[in-house]
mmCIF file of C-alpha atoms in Angstrom:
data_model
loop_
_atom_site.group_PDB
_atom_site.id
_atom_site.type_symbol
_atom_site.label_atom_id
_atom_site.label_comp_id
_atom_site.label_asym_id
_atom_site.label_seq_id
_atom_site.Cartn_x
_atom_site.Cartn_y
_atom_site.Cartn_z
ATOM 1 C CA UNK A 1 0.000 0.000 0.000
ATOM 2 C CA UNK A 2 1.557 3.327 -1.029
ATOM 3 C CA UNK A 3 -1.336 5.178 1.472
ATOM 4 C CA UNK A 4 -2.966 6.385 2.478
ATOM 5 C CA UNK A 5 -4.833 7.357 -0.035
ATOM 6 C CA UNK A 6 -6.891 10.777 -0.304
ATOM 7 C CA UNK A 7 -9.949 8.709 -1.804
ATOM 8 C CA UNK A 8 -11.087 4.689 -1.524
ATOM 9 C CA UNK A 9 -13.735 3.793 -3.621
ATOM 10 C CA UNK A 10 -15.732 0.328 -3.176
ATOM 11 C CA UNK A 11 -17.880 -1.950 -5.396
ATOM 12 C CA UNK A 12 -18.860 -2.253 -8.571
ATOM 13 C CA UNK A 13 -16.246 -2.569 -11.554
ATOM 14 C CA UNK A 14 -16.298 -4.327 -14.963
ATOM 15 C CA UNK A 15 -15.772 -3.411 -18.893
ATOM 16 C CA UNK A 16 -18.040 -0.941 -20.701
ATOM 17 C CA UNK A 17 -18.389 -2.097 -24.562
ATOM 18 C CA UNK A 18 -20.216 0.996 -26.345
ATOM 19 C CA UNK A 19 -21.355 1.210 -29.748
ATOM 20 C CA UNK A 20 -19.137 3.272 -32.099
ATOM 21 C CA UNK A 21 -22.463 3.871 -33.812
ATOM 22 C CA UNK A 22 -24.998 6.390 -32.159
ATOM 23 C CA UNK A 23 -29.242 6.272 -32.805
ATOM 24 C CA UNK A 24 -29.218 2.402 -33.434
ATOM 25 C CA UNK A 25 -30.181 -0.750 -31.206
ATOM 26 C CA UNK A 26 -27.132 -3.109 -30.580
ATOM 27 C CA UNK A 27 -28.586 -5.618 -33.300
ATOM 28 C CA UNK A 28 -27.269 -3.213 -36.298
ATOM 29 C CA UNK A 29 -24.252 -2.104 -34.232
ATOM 30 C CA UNK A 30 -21.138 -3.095 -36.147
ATOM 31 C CA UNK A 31 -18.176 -1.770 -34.027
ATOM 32 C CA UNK A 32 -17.617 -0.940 -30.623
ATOM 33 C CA UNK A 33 -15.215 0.520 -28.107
ATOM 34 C CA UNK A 34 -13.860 -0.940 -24.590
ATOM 35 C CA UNK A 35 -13.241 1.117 -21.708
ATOM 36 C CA UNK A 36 -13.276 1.049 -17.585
ATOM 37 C CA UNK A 37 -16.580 0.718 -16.157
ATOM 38 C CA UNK A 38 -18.548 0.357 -12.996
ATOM 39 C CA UNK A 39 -19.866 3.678 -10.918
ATOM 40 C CA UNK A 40 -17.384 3.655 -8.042
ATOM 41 C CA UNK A 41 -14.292 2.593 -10.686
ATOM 42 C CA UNK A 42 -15.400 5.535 -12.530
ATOM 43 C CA UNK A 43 -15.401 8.297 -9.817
ATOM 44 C CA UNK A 44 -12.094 6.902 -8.544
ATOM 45 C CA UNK A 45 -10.669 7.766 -11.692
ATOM 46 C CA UNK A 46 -12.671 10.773 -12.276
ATOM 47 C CA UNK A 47 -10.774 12.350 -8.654
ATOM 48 C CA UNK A 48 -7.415 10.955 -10.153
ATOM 49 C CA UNK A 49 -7.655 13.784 -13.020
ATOM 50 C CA UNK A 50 -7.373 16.265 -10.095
ATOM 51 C CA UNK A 51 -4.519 14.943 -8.858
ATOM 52 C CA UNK A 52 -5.822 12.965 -5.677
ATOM 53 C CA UNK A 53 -4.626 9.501 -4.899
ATOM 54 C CA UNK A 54 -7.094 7.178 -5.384
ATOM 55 C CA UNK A 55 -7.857 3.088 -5.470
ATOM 56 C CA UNK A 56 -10.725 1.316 -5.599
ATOM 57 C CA UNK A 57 -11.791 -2.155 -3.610
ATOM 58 C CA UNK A 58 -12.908 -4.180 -5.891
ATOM 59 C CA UNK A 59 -12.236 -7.928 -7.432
ATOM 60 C CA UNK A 60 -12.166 -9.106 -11.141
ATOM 61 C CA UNK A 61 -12.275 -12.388 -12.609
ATOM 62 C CA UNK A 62 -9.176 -14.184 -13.505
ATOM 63 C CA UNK A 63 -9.110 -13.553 -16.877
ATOM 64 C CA UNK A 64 -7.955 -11.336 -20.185
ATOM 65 C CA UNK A 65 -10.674 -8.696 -18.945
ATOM 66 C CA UNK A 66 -9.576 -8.723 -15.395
ATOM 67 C CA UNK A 67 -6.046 -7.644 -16.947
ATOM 68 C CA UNK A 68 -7.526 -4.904 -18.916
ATOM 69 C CA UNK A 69 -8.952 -3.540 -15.568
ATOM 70 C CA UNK A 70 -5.885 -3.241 -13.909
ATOM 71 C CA UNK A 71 -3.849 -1.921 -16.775
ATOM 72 C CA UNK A 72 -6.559 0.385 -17.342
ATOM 73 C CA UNK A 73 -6.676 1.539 -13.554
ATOM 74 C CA UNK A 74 -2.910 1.965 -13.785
ATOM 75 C CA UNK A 75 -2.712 3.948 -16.675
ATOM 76 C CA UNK A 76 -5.458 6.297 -15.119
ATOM 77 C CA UNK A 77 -3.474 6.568 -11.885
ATOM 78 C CA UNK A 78 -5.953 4.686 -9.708
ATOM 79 C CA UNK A 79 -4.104 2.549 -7.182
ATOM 80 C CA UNK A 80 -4.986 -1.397 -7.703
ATOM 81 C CA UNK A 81 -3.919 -2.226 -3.864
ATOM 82 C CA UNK A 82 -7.462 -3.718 -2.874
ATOM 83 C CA UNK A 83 -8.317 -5.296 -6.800
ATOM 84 C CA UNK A 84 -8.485 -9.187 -5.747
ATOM 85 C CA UNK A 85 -9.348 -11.894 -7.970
ATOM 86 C CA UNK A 86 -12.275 -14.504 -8.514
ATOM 87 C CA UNK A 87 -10.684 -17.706 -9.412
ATOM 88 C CA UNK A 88 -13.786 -18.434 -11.056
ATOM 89 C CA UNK A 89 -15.975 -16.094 -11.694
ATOM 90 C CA UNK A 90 -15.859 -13.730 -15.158
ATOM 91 C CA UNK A 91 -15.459 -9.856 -15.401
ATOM 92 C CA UNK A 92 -18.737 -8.063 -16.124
ATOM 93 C CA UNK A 93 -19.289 -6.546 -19.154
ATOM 94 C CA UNK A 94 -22.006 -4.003 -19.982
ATOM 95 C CA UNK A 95 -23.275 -3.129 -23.079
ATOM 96 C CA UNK A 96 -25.363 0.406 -24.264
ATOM 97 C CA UNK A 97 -27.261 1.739 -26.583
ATOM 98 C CA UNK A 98 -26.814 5.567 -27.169
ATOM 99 C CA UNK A 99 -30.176 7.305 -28.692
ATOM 100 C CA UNK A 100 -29.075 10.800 -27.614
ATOM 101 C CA UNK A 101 -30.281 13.152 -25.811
ATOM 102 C CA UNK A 102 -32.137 10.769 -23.282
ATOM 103 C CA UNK A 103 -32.382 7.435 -23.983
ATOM 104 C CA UNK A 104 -28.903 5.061 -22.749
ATOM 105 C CA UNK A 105 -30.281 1.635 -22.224
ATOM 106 C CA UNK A 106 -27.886 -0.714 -20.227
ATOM 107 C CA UNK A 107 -27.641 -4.632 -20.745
ATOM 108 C CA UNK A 108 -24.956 -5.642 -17.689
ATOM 109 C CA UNK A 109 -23.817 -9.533 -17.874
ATOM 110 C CA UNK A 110 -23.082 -10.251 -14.615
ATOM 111 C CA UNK A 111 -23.098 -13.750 -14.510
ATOM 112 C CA UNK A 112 -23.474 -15.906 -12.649
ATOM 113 C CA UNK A 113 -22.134 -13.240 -10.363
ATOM 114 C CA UNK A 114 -20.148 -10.519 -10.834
ATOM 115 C CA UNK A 115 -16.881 -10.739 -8.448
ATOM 116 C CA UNK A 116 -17.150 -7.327 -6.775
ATOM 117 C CA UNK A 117 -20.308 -8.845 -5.279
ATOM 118 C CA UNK A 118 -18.512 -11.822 -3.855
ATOM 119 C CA UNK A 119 -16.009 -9.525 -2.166
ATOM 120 C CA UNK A 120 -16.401 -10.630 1.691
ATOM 121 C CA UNK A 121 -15.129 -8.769 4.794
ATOM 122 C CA UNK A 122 -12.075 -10.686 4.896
ATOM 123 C CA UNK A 123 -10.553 -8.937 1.751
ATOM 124 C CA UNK A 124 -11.198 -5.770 2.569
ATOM 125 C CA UNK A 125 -8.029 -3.260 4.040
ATOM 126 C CA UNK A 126 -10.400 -1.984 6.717
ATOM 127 C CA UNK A 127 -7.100 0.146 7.851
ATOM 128 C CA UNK A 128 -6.801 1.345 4.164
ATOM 129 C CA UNK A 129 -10.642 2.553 4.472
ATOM 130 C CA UNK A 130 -10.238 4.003 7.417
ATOM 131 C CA UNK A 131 -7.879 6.251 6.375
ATOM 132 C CA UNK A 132 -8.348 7.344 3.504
ATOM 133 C CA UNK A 133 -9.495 10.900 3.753
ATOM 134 C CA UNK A 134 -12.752 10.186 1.357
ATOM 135 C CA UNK A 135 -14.413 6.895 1.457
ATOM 136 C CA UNK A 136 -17.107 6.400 -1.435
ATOM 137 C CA UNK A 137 -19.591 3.320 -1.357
ATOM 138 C CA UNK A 138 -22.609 2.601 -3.321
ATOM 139 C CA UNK A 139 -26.185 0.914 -3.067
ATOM 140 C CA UNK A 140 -25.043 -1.855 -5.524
ATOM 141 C CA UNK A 141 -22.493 -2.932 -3.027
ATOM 142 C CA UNK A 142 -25.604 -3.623 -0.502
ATOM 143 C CA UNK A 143 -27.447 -5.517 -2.753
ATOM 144 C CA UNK A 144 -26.371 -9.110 -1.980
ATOM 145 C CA UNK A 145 -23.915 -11.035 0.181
ATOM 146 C CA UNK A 146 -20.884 -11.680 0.575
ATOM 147 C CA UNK A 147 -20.953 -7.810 -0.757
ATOM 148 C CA UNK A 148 -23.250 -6.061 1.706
ATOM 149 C CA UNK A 149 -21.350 -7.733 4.921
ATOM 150 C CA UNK A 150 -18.151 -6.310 3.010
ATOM 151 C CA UNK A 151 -19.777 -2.929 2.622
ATOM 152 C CA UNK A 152 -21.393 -2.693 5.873
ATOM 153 C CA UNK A 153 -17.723 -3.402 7.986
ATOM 154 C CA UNK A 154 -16.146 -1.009 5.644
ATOM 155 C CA UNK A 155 -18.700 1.455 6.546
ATOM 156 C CA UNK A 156 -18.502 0.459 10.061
ATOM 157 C CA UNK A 157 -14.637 0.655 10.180
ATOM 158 C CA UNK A 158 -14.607 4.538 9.512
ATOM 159 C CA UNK A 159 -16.682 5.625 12.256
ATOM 160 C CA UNK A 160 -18.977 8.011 10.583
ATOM 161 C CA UNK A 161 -15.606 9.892 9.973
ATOM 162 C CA UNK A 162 -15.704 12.496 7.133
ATOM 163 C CA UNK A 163 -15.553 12.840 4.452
ATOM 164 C CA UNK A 164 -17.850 9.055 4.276
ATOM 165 C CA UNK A 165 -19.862 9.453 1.101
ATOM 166 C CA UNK A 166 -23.056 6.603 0.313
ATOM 167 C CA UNK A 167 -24.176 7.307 -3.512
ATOM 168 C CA UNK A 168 -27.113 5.737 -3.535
ATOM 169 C CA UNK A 169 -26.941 4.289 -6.962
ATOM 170 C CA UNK A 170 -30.008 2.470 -7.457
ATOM 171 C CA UNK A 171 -30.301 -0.631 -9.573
ATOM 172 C CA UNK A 172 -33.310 -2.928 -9.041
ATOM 173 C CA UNK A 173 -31.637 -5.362 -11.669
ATOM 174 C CA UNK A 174 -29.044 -6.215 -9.188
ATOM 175 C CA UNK A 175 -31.021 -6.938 -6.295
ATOM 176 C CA UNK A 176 -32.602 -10.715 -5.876
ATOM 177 C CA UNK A 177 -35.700 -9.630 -5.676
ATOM 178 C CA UNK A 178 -35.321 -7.518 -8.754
ATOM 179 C CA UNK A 179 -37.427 -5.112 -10.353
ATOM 180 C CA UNK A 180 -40.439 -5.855 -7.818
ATOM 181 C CA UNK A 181 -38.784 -4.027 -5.281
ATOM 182 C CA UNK A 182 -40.941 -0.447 -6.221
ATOM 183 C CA UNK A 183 -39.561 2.991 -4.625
ATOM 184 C CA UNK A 184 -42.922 3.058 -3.314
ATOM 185 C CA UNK A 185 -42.408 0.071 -1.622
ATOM 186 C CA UNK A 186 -43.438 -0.641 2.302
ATOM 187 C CA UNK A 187 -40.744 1.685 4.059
ATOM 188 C CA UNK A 188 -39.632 -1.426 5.854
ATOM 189 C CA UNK A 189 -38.841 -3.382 2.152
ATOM 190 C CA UNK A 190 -35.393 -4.907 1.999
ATOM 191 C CA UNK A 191 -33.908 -2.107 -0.317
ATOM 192 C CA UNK A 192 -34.917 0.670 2.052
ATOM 193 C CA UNK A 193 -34.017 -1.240 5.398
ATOM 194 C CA UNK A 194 -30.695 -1.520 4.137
ATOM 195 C CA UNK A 195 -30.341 1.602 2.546
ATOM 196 C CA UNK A 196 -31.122 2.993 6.056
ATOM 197 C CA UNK A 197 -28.432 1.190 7.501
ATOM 198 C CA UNK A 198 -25.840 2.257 5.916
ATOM 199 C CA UNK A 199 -27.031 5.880 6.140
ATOM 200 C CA UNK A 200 -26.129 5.452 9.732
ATOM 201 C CA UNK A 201 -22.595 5.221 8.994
ATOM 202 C CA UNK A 202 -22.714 7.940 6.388
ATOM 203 C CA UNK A 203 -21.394 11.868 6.185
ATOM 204 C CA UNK A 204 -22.603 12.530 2.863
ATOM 205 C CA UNK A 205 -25.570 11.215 0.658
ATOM 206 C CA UNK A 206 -25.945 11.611 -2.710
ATOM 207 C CA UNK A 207 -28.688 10.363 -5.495
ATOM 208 C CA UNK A 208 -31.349 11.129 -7.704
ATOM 209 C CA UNK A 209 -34.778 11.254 -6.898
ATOM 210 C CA UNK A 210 -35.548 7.911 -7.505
ATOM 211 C CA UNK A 211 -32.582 6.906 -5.616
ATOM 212 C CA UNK A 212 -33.662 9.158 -2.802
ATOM 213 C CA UNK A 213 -37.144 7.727 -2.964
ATOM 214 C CA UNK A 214 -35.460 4.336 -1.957
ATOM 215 C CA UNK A 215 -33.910 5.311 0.833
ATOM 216 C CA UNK A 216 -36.558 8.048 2.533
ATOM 217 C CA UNK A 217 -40.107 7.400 0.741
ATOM 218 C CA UNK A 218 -39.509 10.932 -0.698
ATOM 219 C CA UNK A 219 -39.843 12.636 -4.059
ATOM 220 C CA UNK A 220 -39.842 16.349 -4.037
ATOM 221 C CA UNK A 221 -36.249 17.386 -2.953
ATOM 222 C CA UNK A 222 -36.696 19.278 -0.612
ATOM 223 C CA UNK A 223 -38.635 16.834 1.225
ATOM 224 C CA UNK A 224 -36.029 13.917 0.255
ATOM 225 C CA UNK A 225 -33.376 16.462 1.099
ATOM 226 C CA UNK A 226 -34.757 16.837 4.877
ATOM 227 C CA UNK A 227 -35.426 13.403 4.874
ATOM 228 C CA UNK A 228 -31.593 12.448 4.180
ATOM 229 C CA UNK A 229 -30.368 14.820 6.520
ATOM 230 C CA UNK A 230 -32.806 13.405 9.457
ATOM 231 C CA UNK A 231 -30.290 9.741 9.127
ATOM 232 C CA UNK A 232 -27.561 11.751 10.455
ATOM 233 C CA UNK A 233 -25.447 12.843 7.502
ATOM 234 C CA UNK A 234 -24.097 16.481 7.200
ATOM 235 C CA UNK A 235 -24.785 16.699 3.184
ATOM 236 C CA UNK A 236 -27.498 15.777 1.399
ATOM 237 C CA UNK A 237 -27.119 15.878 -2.590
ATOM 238 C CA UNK A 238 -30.511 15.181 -5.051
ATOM 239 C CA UNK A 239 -29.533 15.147 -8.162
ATOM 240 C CA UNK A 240 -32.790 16.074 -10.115
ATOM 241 C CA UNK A 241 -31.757 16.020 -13.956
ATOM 242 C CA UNK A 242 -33.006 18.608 -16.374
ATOM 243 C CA UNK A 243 -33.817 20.561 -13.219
ATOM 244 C CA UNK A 244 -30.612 20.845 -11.789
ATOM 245 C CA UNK A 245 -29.242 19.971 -8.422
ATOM 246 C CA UNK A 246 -30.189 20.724 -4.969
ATOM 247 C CA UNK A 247 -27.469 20.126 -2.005
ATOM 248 C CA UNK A 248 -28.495 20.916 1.406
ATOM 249 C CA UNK A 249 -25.824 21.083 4.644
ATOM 250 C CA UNK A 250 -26.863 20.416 8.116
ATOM 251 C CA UNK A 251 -25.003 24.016 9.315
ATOM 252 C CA UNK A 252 -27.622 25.408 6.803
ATOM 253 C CA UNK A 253 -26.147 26.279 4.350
ATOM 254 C CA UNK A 254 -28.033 25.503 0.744
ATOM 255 C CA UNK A 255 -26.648 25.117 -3.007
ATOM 256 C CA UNK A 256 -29.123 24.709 -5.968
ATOM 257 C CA UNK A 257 -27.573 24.952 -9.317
ATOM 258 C CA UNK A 258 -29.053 24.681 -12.821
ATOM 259 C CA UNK A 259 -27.916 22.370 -15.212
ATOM 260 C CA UNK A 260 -25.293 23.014 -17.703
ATOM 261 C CA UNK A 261 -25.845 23.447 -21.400
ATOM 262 C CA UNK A 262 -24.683 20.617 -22.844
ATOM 263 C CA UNK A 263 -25.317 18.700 -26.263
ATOM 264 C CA UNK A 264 -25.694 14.767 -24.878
ATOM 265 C CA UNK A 265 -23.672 12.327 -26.956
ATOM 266 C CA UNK A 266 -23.866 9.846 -23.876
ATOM 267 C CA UNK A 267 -25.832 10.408 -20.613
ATOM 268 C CA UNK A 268 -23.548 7.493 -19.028
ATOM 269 C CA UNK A 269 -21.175 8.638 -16.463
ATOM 270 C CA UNK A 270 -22.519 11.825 -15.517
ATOM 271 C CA UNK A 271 -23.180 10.894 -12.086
ATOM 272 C CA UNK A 272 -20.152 9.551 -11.899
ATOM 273 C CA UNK A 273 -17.962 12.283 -12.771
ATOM 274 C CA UNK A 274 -19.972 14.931 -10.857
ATOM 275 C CA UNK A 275 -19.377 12.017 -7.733
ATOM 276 C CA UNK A 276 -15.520 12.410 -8.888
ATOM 277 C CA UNK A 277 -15.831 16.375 -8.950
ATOM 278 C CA UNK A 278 -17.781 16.617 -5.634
ATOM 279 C CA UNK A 279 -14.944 14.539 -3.988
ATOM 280 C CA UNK A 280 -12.713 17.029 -5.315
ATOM 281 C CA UNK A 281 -14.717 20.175 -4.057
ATOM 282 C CA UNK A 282 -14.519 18.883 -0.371
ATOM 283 C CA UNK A 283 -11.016 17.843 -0.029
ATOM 284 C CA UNK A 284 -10.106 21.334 -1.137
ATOM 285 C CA UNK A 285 -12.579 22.905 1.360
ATOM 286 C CA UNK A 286 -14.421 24.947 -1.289
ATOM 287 C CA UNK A 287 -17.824 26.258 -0.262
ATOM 288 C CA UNK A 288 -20.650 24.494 -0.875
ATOM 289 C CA UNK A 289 -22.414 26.470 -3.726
ATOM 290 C CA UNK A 290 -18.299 26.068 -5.403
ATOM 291 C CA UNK A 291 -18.682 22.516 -4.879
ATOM 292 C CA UNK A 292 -21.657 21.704 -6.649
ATOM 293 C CA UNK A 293 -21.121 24.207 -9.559
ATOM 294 C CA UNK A 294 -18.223 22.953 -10.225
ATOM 295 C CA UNK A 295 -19.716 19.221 -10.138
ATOM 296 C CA UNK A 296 -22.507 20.032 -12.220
ATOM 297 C CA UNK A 297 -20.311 21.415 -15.091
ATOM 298 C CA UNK A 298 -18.134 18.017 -15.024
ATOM 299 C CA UNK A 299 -21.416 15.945 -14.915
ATOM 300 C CA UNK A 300 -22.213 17.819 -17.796
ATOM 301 C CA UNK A 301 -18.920 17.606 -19.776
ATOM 302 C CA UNK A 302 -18.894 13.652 -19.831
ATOM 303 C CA UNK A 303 -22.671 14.048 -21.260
ATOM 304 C CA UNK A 304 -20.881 15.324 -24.244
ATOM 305 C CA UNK A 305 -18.410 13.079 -24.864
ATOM 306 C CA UNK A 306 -19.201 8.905 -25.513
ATOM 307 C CA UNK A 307 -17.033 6.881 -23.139
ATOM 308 C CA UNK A 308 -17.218 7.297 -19.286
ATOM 309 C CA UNK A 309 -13.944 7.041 -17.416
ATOM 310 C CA UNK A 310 -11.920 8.022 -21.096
ATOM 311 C CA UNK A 311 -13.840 11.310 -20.765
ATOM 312 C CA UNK A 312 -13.648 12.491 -17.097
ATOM 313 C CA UNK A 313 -12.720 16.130 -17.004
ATOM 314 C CA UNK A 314 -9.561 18.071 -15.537
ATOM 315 C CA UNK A 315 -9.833 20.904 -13.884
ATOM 316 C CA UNK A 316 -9.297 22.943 -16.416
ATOM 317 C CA UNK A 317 -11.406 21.650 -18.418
ATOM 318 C CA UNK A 318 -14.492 22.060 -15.957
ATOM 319 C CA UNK A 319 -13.351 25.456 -15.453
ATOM 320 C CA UNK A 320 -13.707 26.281 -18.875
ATOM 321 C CA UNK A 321 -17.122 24.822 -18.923
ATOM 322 C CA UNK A 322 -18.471 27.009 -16.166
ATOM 323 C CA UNK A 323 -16.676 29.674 -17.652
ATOM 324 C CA UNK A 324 -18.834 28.891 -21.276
ATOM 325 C CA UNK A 325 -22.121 28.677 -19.416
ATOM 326 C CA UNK A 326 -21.558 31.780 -17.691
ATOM 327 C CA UNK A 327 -21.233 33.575 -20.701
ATOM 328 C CA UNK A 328 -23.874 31.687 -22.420
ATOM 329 C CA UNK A 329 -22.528 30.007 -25.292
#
């Protein structure tokens, strides 16, 4: 371990195979590129481009894609310290379809399982977690066991120290029960019970309003903000698309930004580099209004461009996109 590390990431991680061809389905796609994938994967990379050190816990399968993962981890600075190895399960691969400006549909194979859900307790540097100065998890990582033990003593080993960050990354497709568990579920439903839990252990939430409906019941973001900031955390972040984003503090204080201009190539990755870009706003102690600017414009970059981790911004280049939308253009 070279640590410790500014930022520790945990969970999901795989290879994203995109069409080179936009406005199809993937039966007439002819060519396609690879590149890192996985939420947490990506917004370990995306607080590499600002210069922070950063790894990710996570575990491959032993095979040609598991090397591409680590290569490609490397060769975006993200440490691969806590990357272990399925002897036999594959790498996930996802596949997309890009129908711009609103329309990504996502086919994951994850099959039988994916290996960074059969990471268990055991393999994770609880040390390594605990001192990292950012620790990001995700709902995914909850979603079945060995994983959710894993996530839940990670969680446990910081101590509610900050900056602890729970995205709460919502995928109903990963969860045993499936699609059946609705956000307007019985408030004691499996998704929400555990979703609760690990709010406990949490500084920071951050989701969209579906993904806030899952863990509080509530919609309007206000109400969902309130709602996340009654579990104890100190930030609560609703993302709410086209609308902006709303980020309310427990000292008071309140950002809500509009969105940024942007023509969509691919809506993938987003929420993943804003994740990467808020990360980035509180290790340098900006303000919170700073913070989620500055997040919103590097959410908004990677909408532009077609890959996810290939794209995430620098500085600079977020800068520059504030700069444009500030001027209008």
């Amino acid at each position: 371990m070279q640590g410790p590390y500014d930022v520790v990431t945990m969970g999901r991680v795989g290879v994203d195979i995109y069409p080179l061809q936009t406005g199809v389905g993937l039966a007439e796609v002819s060519t396609f590129g690879k590149y890192l994938g996985g939420s947490p994967t990506n917004v370990a990379v995306a607080a590499a481009r600002y210069g922070h050190g950063a790894a990710v816990v996570t575990k491959t399968g032993a095979d040609p894609f598991g090397t591409f993962v680590r290569d490609a981890l490397r060769g975006y600075g993200v440490g691969t310290d806590f990357v272990g190895t399925s002897p036999a399960l594959p790498t996930p691969v996802t596949f997309c379809e890009i129908f711009p400006p609103d329309d990504f549909p996502l086919y994951f194979y994850r099959y039988p399982k994916a290996p960074d859900l059969d990471l268990t307790a055991a393999e994770v540097d609880l040390e390594a977690v605990r001192a990292a100065r950012v620790f990001w998890m995700t709902g995914t990582g909850l979603c079945e066991e060995p994983s959710r033990s894993a996530t839940l003593a990670a969680l446990a080993a910081r101590g509610r120290a900050a900056h602890t960050v729970f995205d709460l990354d919502w995928r109903p497709m990963f969860w045993p029960e499936g699609a059946a568990l609705s956000t307007a579920g019985p408030a004691d439903g499996p998704a929400r019970g555990l979703y609760r839990e690990a709010l406990a252990h949490a500084t920071v939430a951050v989701g969209n309003l579906e993904e806030c409906a899952v863990a509080t019941g509530e919609r309007e973001p206000r109400a969902a903000a309130r709602a996340l900031l009654a579990t104890g955390v100190e930030l609560a972040v609703v993302k709410q698309g086209p609308r902006g984003v709303l980020a309310v503090h427990r000292d008071g204080a309140e950002a809500e930004v509009p969105p940024v201009p942007v023509e969509v190539v691919n809506g993938l990755g987003a929420g993943d580099a804003f994740g990467g870009a808020l990360i980035h706003g509180m290790l340098e102690g900006w303000e919170l209004n700073r913070t989620i600017a500055f997040a919103n414009a590097a959410g908004a970059h990677v909408a532009g461009e077609l890959a996810c981790s290939d794209a995430m911004p620098t500085a600079a280049q977020v800068e520059e996109r504030l700069r444009a939308a500030e001027a209008g253009s």
